[in-house]
Amino acid sequence: MCRDRDTTPLLIARYRALRELKTGKAKPTEVALLHALGRIGDPSAQLVLLEALQDKDEQLRRAAALALGDLGDRSVMKPLITALEQDNDEQTRGFAAISLGRIGGEAARDALHAALPTKARAR
């Protein structure tokens, strides 16, 4: 099933259905669905991943940050940079950094450099 883009709509629908329930019990499944959407690499998953990057739940933001890097689409650079600079969760910021590194490019490099502590930049 991995990398089978035909499954993307099914995974998105399942993720949205679980988010509507908001029972708390489905969280590991929701996280796994976000990871799977990133690994498939289908650009149609981008919207749901960007929504998850803004979720109040840090586990979902973390999963979304990594999954966006798996998509490899430079159009998600700005939201990832915002997460790197502003998210209150250290792991989400770290996962955003990983994804920026995966996507690459000048904007990613500049954002990662700016995020480095001053001491690390001096080396």
CSV table of C-alpha atoms in Angstrom, one decimal:
chain,number,residue,atom,x,y,z
A,1,MET,CA,0.0,0.0,0.0
A,2,CYS,CA,2.9,2.3,0.6
A,3,ARG,CA,3.5,4.7,-2.3
A,4,ASP,CA,0.2,3.7,-3.9
A,5,ARG,CA,-1.4,7.1,-4.7
A,6,ASP,CA,-4.8,5.4,-5.2
A,7,THR,CA,-4.9,5.0,-1.4
A,8,THR,CA,-4.5,8.7,-0.6
A,9,PRO,CA,-8.2,9.6,-0.7
A,10,LEU,CA,-9.0,6.7,1.5
A,11,LEU,CA,-6.3,7.6,4.1
A,12,ILE,CA,-7.4,11.3,4.0
A,13,ALA,CA,-11.0,10.3,4.5
A,14,ARG,CA,-10.1,8.0,7.5
A,15,TYR,CA,-8.0,10.7,9.0
A,16,ARG,CA,-10.7,13.3,8.8
A,17,ALA,CA,-13.3,10.9,10.2
A,18,LEU,CA,-11.1,10.2,13.2
A,19,ARG,CA,-10.5,13.9,13.7
A,20,GLU,CA,-14.2,14.5,13.8
A,21,LEU,CA,-14.6,11.9,16.5
A,22,LYS,CA,-12.1,13.7,18.8
A,23,THR,CA,-12.2,10.8,21.2
A,24,GLY,CA,-8.5,10.8,22.0
A,25,LYS,CA,-8.3,7.1,21.5
A,26,ALA,CA,-7.5,7.3,17.8
A,27,LYS,CA,-4.4,9.5,18.2
A,28,PRO,CA,-1.8,6.8,17.3
A,29,THR,CA,-3.9,5.9,14.2
A,30,GLU,CA,-4.1,9.6,13.2
A,31,VAL,CA,-0.4,10.0,13.6
A,32,ALA,CA,0.2,6.8,11.5
A,33,LEU,CA,-2.1,8.1,8.8
A,34,LEU,CA,-0.2,11.4,8.5
A,35,HIS,CA,3.1,9.5,8.3
A,36,ALA,CA,1.6,7.2,5.6
A,37,LEU,CA,0.3,10.2,3.6
A,38,GLY,CA,3.8,11.7,3.6
A,39,ARG,CA,5.5,8.4,2.5
A,40,ILE,CA,3.1,8.0,-0.4
A,41,GLY,CA,4.2,11.3,-1.7
A,42,ASP,CA,1.0,12.3,-3.3
A,43,PRO,CA,0.7,16.1,-3.5
A,44,SER,CA,-3.1,15.9,-2.9
A,45,ALA,CA,-2.2,15.1,0.8
A,46,GLN,CA,-0.6,18.5,1.2
A,47,LEU,CA,-3.7,20.3,2.4
A,48,VAL,CA,-4.5,17.8,5.2
A,49,LEU,CA,-0.9,17.8,6.3
A,50,LEU,CA,-0.8,21.6,6.4
A,51,GLU,CA,-4.0,21.6,8.4
A,52,ALA,CA,-2.4,19.1,10.8
A,53,LEU,CA,0.7,21.3,11.1
A,54,GLN,CA,-1.6,23.9,12.6
A,55,ASP,CA,-3.4,21.5,15.0
A,56,LYS,CA,-3.4,22.2,18.7
A,57,ASP,CA,-2.2,18.6,19.3
A,58,GLU,CA,1.6,18.5,19.3
A,59,GLN,CA,1.7,14.9,18.2
A,60,LEU,CA,-0.2,15.7,15.0
A,61,ARG,CA,1.9,18.8,14.4
A,62,ARG,CA,5.1,16.6,14.7
A,63,ALA,CA,3.8,14.0,12.3
A,64,ALA,CA,2.7,16.6,9.8
A,65,ALA,CA,6.1,18.3,9.9
A,66,LEU,CA,7.9,15.1,9.1
A,67,ALA,CA,5.3,14.0,6.5
A,68,LEU,CA,5.6,17.4,4.7
A,69,GLY,CA,9.3,16.7,4.3
A,70,ASP,CA,8.5,13.3,2.8
A,71,LEU,CA,6.4,15.1,0.1
A,72,GLY,CA,9.5,17.1,-0.9
A,73,ASP,CA,7.4,19.9,-2.3
A,74,ARG,CA,9.0,23.4,-2.0
A,75,SER,CA,5.7,25.0,-1.8
A,76,VAL,CA,5.5,24.0,1.9
A,77,MET,CA,8.7,25.8,2.8
A,78,LYS,CA,6.9,28.8,4.4
A,79,PRO,CA,4.7,26.8,6.8
A,80,LEU,CA,7.7,24.7,7.8
A,81,ILE,CA,9.8,27.7,8.4
A,82,THR,CA,7.0,29.2,10.5
A,83,ALA,CA,6.9,26.0,12.5
A,84,LEU,CA,10.7,26.1,12.9
A,85,GLU,CA,10.6,29.6,14.1
A,86,GLN,CA,7.4,29.8,16.1
A,87,ASP,CA,6.1,26.4,17.3
A,88,ASN,CA,6.1,26.2,21.1
A,89,ASP,CA,7.0,22.5,20.9
A,90,GLU,CA,10.7,21.7,20.6
A,91,GLN,CA,10.1,18.4,18.8
A,92,THR,CA,7.8,20.0,16.2
A,93,ARG,CA,10.5,22.6,15.6
A,94,GLY,CA,13.1,19.8,15.2
A,95,PHE,CA,10.9,17.8,12.8
A,96,ALA,CA,10.3,21.0,10.8
A,97,ALA,CA,14.1,21.4,10.6
A,98,ILE,CA,14.5,17.8,9.4
A,99,SER,CA,11.9,18.4,6.7
A,100,LEU,CA,13.5,21.6,5.6
A,101,GLY,CA,16.8,19.8,5.3
A,102,ARG,CA,15.2,17.1,3.2
A,103,ILE,CA,13.6,19.6,0.9
A,104,GLY,CA,16.7,21.7,0.6
A,105,GLY,CA,17.3,24.9,-1.2
A,106,GLU,CA,18.5,28.4,-0.3
A,107,ALA,CA,15.4,29.3,1.8
A,108,ALA,CA,15.7,26.1,3.8
A,109,ARG,CA,19.4,26.7,4.4
A,110,ASP,CA,18.9,30.3,5.5
A,111,ALA,CA,16.1,29.3,7.9
A,112,LEU,CA,18.1,26.5,9.4
A,113,HIS,CA,21.1,28.7,9.8
A,114,ALA,CA,19.0,31.4,11.5
A,115,ALA,CA,17.6,28.8,13.8
A,116,LEU,CA,21.0,27.7,15.0
A,117,PRO,CA,22.0,29.0,18.5
A,118,THR,CA,24.5,31.8,18.3
A,119,LYS,CA,27.2,29.6,19.8
A,120,ALA,CA,26.8,27.0,17.1
A,121,ARG,CA,27.0,29.5,14.4
A,122,ALA,CA,30.4,30.8,15.6
A,123,ARG,CA,32.1,27.4,15.0
